[in-house]
Amino acid sequence: MALVAAPAFAENGHAAWLRYAPLAPDAAARAGAEVPRALYRLGDEVPLQRAEDELRKGVQGMLGRPLEPVNALPASGAVVVGTLASIRAAAPALAPAGELPADAFWLRTVHQGNASFTVIAGGDVRGTLYGAFAWLRKVAQGELLDPLDDREVPYAPVRWVNQWDNLNGTIERGYGGASLFWANGKVRDDLTRAGEYGRLLASVGINAVSINNVNANPLVLSPEFVPQIAKVADVMRPWGVRVAIAIDFGSPQSVGKLATYDPLDPGVAAWWKARTDALYAAIPDFAGFVLKADSEGRVGPSTYHRTHADAANVVARALKPHGGILFYRGFVYDHHMDWRNLKNDRARAAYDNFHPLDGQFDDNVIIQIKHGPIDFQVREPASPLFAGLEKTNEAIELQITQEYFGQARHAVFIAPMWKEVLDFDMRAHDQPSPVKAIVAGRVFHRPLGGFVGVANVGDDDNWTNNHLSQANLYAFGRLAWNPDLSAADIASEWTRQTFGTDPPVGRTLGELLLTSWRTYENYTGPLGLQNLTDITGNHYSVAVEASEENGWGQWHRADANGVGMDRSVATGTGFVGQYPPAVAKMYESIDTTPDDLLLFMHHVPYTQRLKSGPTVIQYIYDSHYAGAEAVANYVAMWKGLRGLVDDERYQAVLKQLEYQAGQAIVWRDAVTRWFHKESGISDEQGRVGRYPGRIEAESAALQGYQLTTVQPWEAASGSGAIECRTTSCTATFTYSGTAGTHDIAVEYFDVNTGAAHYRVRIGGRVVAEWTADDHIPSRKLDGGSSSRYVIAGIALKPGDEIEIEGTPNGQETAALDYVEIR
Ligand code: GCW
């Protein structure tokens, strides 16, 4: 087992996967012999200089010796960096035979006598930079560096990220801190971090970033913002990353003071042109616009009874002379739908809105389509719109930020889910047509298309709050570059670069990352139920009924008799009929719908048998227990890495996994109890409703504490919780189990206002105390604020009294749900 080399820098996650940490001695020795000692760069463009800087930094860090820049090609060998054209002109013998398109690169080794050359050739300067990062990725993973002959061409031209950053510096659905781009209504004075972010993006081949929220502030189109956006473009350009902005469709009126924003009005068209021209005058490589129109309260063409094509084209025509692109979001739906009408279905919306317009969009318009028909739920089928547009450019929108995936407090590696969608065969015209190929323009021969990710970064030291969430940004970039990569390969690449090449680290993180989506699905919404979360609120806390009886349309229609949404053509909403015939046929019947999506497509009785064996209700119980157990096991697995990863990140990840383990129990108990009550069917294994070792706070001896109910009811164990509405209260629990050493879990509530204090005494001795000062996304007692503190290794005998003293603070009432002694 390799020793962990002491890092030369703080392991706070800031370096992400670009740590360039010293290689293990054997790998360093081999790479040291394979890598030339000189570096020869052809060309002075800034991205080429960045490529050189990275290579030198990387070799110094990983091999512990310099890569010396030289001014002429040395006969003794060198790392040679430049575009293919420049290498062919200067050193034809080193140039690979063949061509390279833009953004592509070729890595190869050439031997001349005793001299060896490592050639990093790009189709253009950006491709060269990508080649440098790709080569460093090999070094970091301890791969063979000689011989080498690797030609890589990106799968699609569009590899963008969208920031949902507001001008005030907050980030919609952002969990990694404040915006890197904006503060107090304008561009940040210090854009250092934004530039560093450009480097991260370039390292995985992302070539553009849209820097403000799609719920766009119209002001970004005002003249004052042009120089500000230009400042961001300046820090991104060295990394080959172009800048775009999200726009508001009402801007001609709100910013331009025109009487209308009707897309067919010539004055409106002229306004779009003038504003776009002004941006290009300051930023010649400006990438384009992203537009969310007629969606979730944003204005759009419907105001004037115009179509989405009318709206898209007026903006696209302003961009066209400059080579800019308009991304028009396919996320258009009615959020005031009548839930009583069983034929209503939000899942139909994207297809119903856009399919009839196919062929009416200009060539520089891309319809940006969320991967599923609803909204980034824990499991959805691929959107039928992918196959519904044949004469229109498309991009798939993937959500990197973990809105419905535990908001960076739960470890969820999303690449396996993305892979399922990207690889899903739509059978358009009964031909192989995986989603990835359609969006890249390969199936319907479109000139433009690709991948857009809603990014998860902010100004936290480690960018994403949870160290493991960095893997999602990495994976998005890698899949946008090459969607044929497997999730396992990506997890392994990321782990080796981010946590080192020690085999146990790779095994543990590999297993954890690759099972984490299924685990999370198991406790938050299996079988295509979608997330059983607070849909109209924080999208975080468990709340089984929150999606029902409102207009948002994320219904699962669970009642006493059955569960699931009937989307069939025969008896349901007809959604299934939006797919090409082969796929529609599969989803139309209960018998051929995969278990994982059964309740997305059909309404069935709880006693319906799954193809995998159990009944629906039993599967709901089993999956929740399996999910909670899996997270507990992640904690144990991670503890096995103590001393094998740096202590700083070890502790941070441990804390986060322990928190997640507690939350998984809250979810497990809430969802299973809810379905138990609703269906009246017991758990075959007798777990639901029976919690060995648990003593409800309601049944403790209370001094000052009062009983309270929790909303939704299923988020609290027993019949509710207790809270303290005076200066200090005590709850006394009497132990009645066997004598011995036990762990005591205290389930308490930590809302995001105030900092209540808890002190636990046994036999008069204080055994634990803590302050509930986390900022969980909940301001009330619910499943999200329900938190677990484990006091390990306490000697207990029957009759012992466990006394918990709670001291409220601010809005926090030092509330308690139960203690559980194991
Ligand atoms: O899922 C919803 C999110 C909104 C988001 C919207 C969208 C930016 O809850 O926060 O708004 O999707 O994608 O436009």
PDB file of N, CA and C and ligand atoms in Angstrom, residues 164 172-173 213-215 292 296 329 331 370 375 403 539, ligand 1:
ATOM      1  N   TRP A 164     -27.219  29.384 -12.912  1.00  0.00           N
ATOM      2  CA  TRP A 164     -28.482  30.005 -12.524  1.00  0.00           C
ATOM      3  C   TRP A 164     -28.182  31.079 -11.476  1.00  0.00           C
ATOM      4  N   GLU A 172     -29.879  30.434  -7.852  1.00  0.00           N
ATOM      5  CA  GLU A 172     -31.099  29.615  -7.786  1.00  0.00           C
ATOM      6  C   GLU A 172     -30.685  28.152  -7.832  1.00  0.00           C
ATOM      7  N   ARG A 173     -31.137  27.398  -6.816  1.00  0.00           N
ATOM      8  CA  ARG A 173     -30.800  25.969  -6.704  1.00  0.00           C
ATOM      9  C   ARG A 173     -29.288  25.752  -6.618  1.00  0.00           C
ATOM     10  N   ASN A 213     -28.874  33.596 -14.388  1.00  0.00           N
ATOM     11  CA  ASN A 213     -30.057  32.746 -14.239  1.00  0.00           C
ATOM     12  C   ASN A 213     -30.978  32.812 -15.462  1.00  0.00           C
ATOM     13  N   VAL A 214     -31.519  31.670 -15.848  1.00  0.00           N
ATOM     14  CA  VAL A 214     -32.528  31.660 -16.926  1.00  0.00           C
ATOM     15  C   VAL A 214     -33.791  32.403 -16.512  1.00  0.00           C
ATOM     16  N   ASN A 215     -34.035  32.505 -15.217  1.00  0.00           N
ATOM     17  CA  ASN A 215     -35.060  33.443 -14.739  1.00  0.00           C
ATOM     18  C   ASN A 215     -34.349  34.797 -14.761  1.00  0.00           C
ATOM     19  N   LYS A 292     -35.667  31.517 -21.566  1.00  0.00           N
ATOM     20  CA  LYS A 292     -36.790  30.811 -20.935  1.00  0.00           C
ATOM     21  C   LYS A 292     -38.005  31.703 -21.115  1.00  0.00           C
ATOM     22  N   GLU A 296     -43.216  29.137 -16.149  1.00  0.00           N
ATOM     23  CA  GLU A 296     -43.145  29.464 -14.726  1.00  0.00           C
ATOM     24  C   GLU A 296     -43.196  30.972 -14.488  1.00  0.00           C
ATOM     25  N   ARG A 329     -35.454  27.386 -24.446  1.00  0.00           N
ATOM     26  CA  ARG A 329     -35.716  26.245 -23.568  1.00  0.00           C
ATOM     27  C   ARG A 329     -37.061  25.577 -23.853  1.00  0.00           C
ATOM     28  N   PHE A 331     -38.590  23.860 -21.790  1.00  0.00           N
ATOM     29  CA  PHE A 331     -39.249  23.702 -20.485  1.00  0.00           C
ATOM     30  C   PHE A 331     -40.438  24.656 -20.381  1.00  0.00           C
ATOM     31  N   LYS A 370     -34.893  19.535 -21.289  1.00  0.00           N
ATOM     32  CA  LYS A 370     -34.533  18.800 -20.071  1.00  0.00           C
ATOM     33  C   LYS A 370     -34.573  17.303 -20.349  1.00  0.00           C
ATOM     34  N   ASP A 375     -39.156  17.295 -14.641  1.00  0.00           N
ATOM     35  CA  ASP A 375     -38.270  18.325 -14.127  1.00  0.00           C
ATOM     36  C   ASP A 375     -37.182  17.735 -13.235  1.00  0.00           C
ATOM     37  N   GLU A 403     -30.555  19.822  -7.169  1.00  0.00           N
ATOM     38  CA  GLU A 403     -31.833  20.326  -6.659  1.00  0.00           C
ATOM     39  C   GLU A 403     -32.695  19.222  -6.043  1.00  0.00           C
ATOM     40  N   HIS A 539     -38.055  21.496  -1.997  1.00  0.00           N
ATOM     41  CA  HIS A 539     -37.565  20.403  -2.854  1.00  0.00           C
ATOM     42  C   HIS A 539     -36.535  19.540  -2.134  1.00  0.00           C
TER      43      HIS A 539
HETATM   44  O1  GCW B   1     -37.100  22.842 -11.626  1.00  0.00           O
HETATM   45  C1  GCW B   1     -37.351  24.149 -11.790  1.00  0.00           C
HETATM   46  C2  GCW B   1     -36.568  24.795 -10.714  1.00  0.00           C
HETATM   47  C3  GCW B   1     -36.466  26.265 -10.914  1.00  0.00           C
HETATM   48  C4  GCW B   1     -35.840  26.503 -12.281  1.00  0.00           C
HETATM   49  C5  GCW B   1     -36.694  25.841 -13.334  1.00  0.00           C
HETATM   50  C6  GCW B   1     -36.090  25.970 -14.715  1.00  0.00           C
HETATM   51  C7  GCW B   1     -34.424  28.298 -12.943  1.00  0.00           C
HETATM   52  O2  GCW B   1     -37.159  24.489  -9.479  1.00  0.00           O
HETATM   53  O3  GCW B   1     -35.678  26.791  -9.897  1.00  0.00           O
HETATM   54  O4  GCW B   1     -35.682  27.865 -12.537  1.00  0.00           O
HETATM   55  O5  GCW B   1     -36.843  24.491 -13.057  1.00  0.00           O
HETATM   56  O6  GCW B   1     -35.407  25.047 -15.122  1.00  0.00           O
HETATM   57  O7  GCW B   1     -36.296  26.958 -15.376  1.00  0.00           O
END
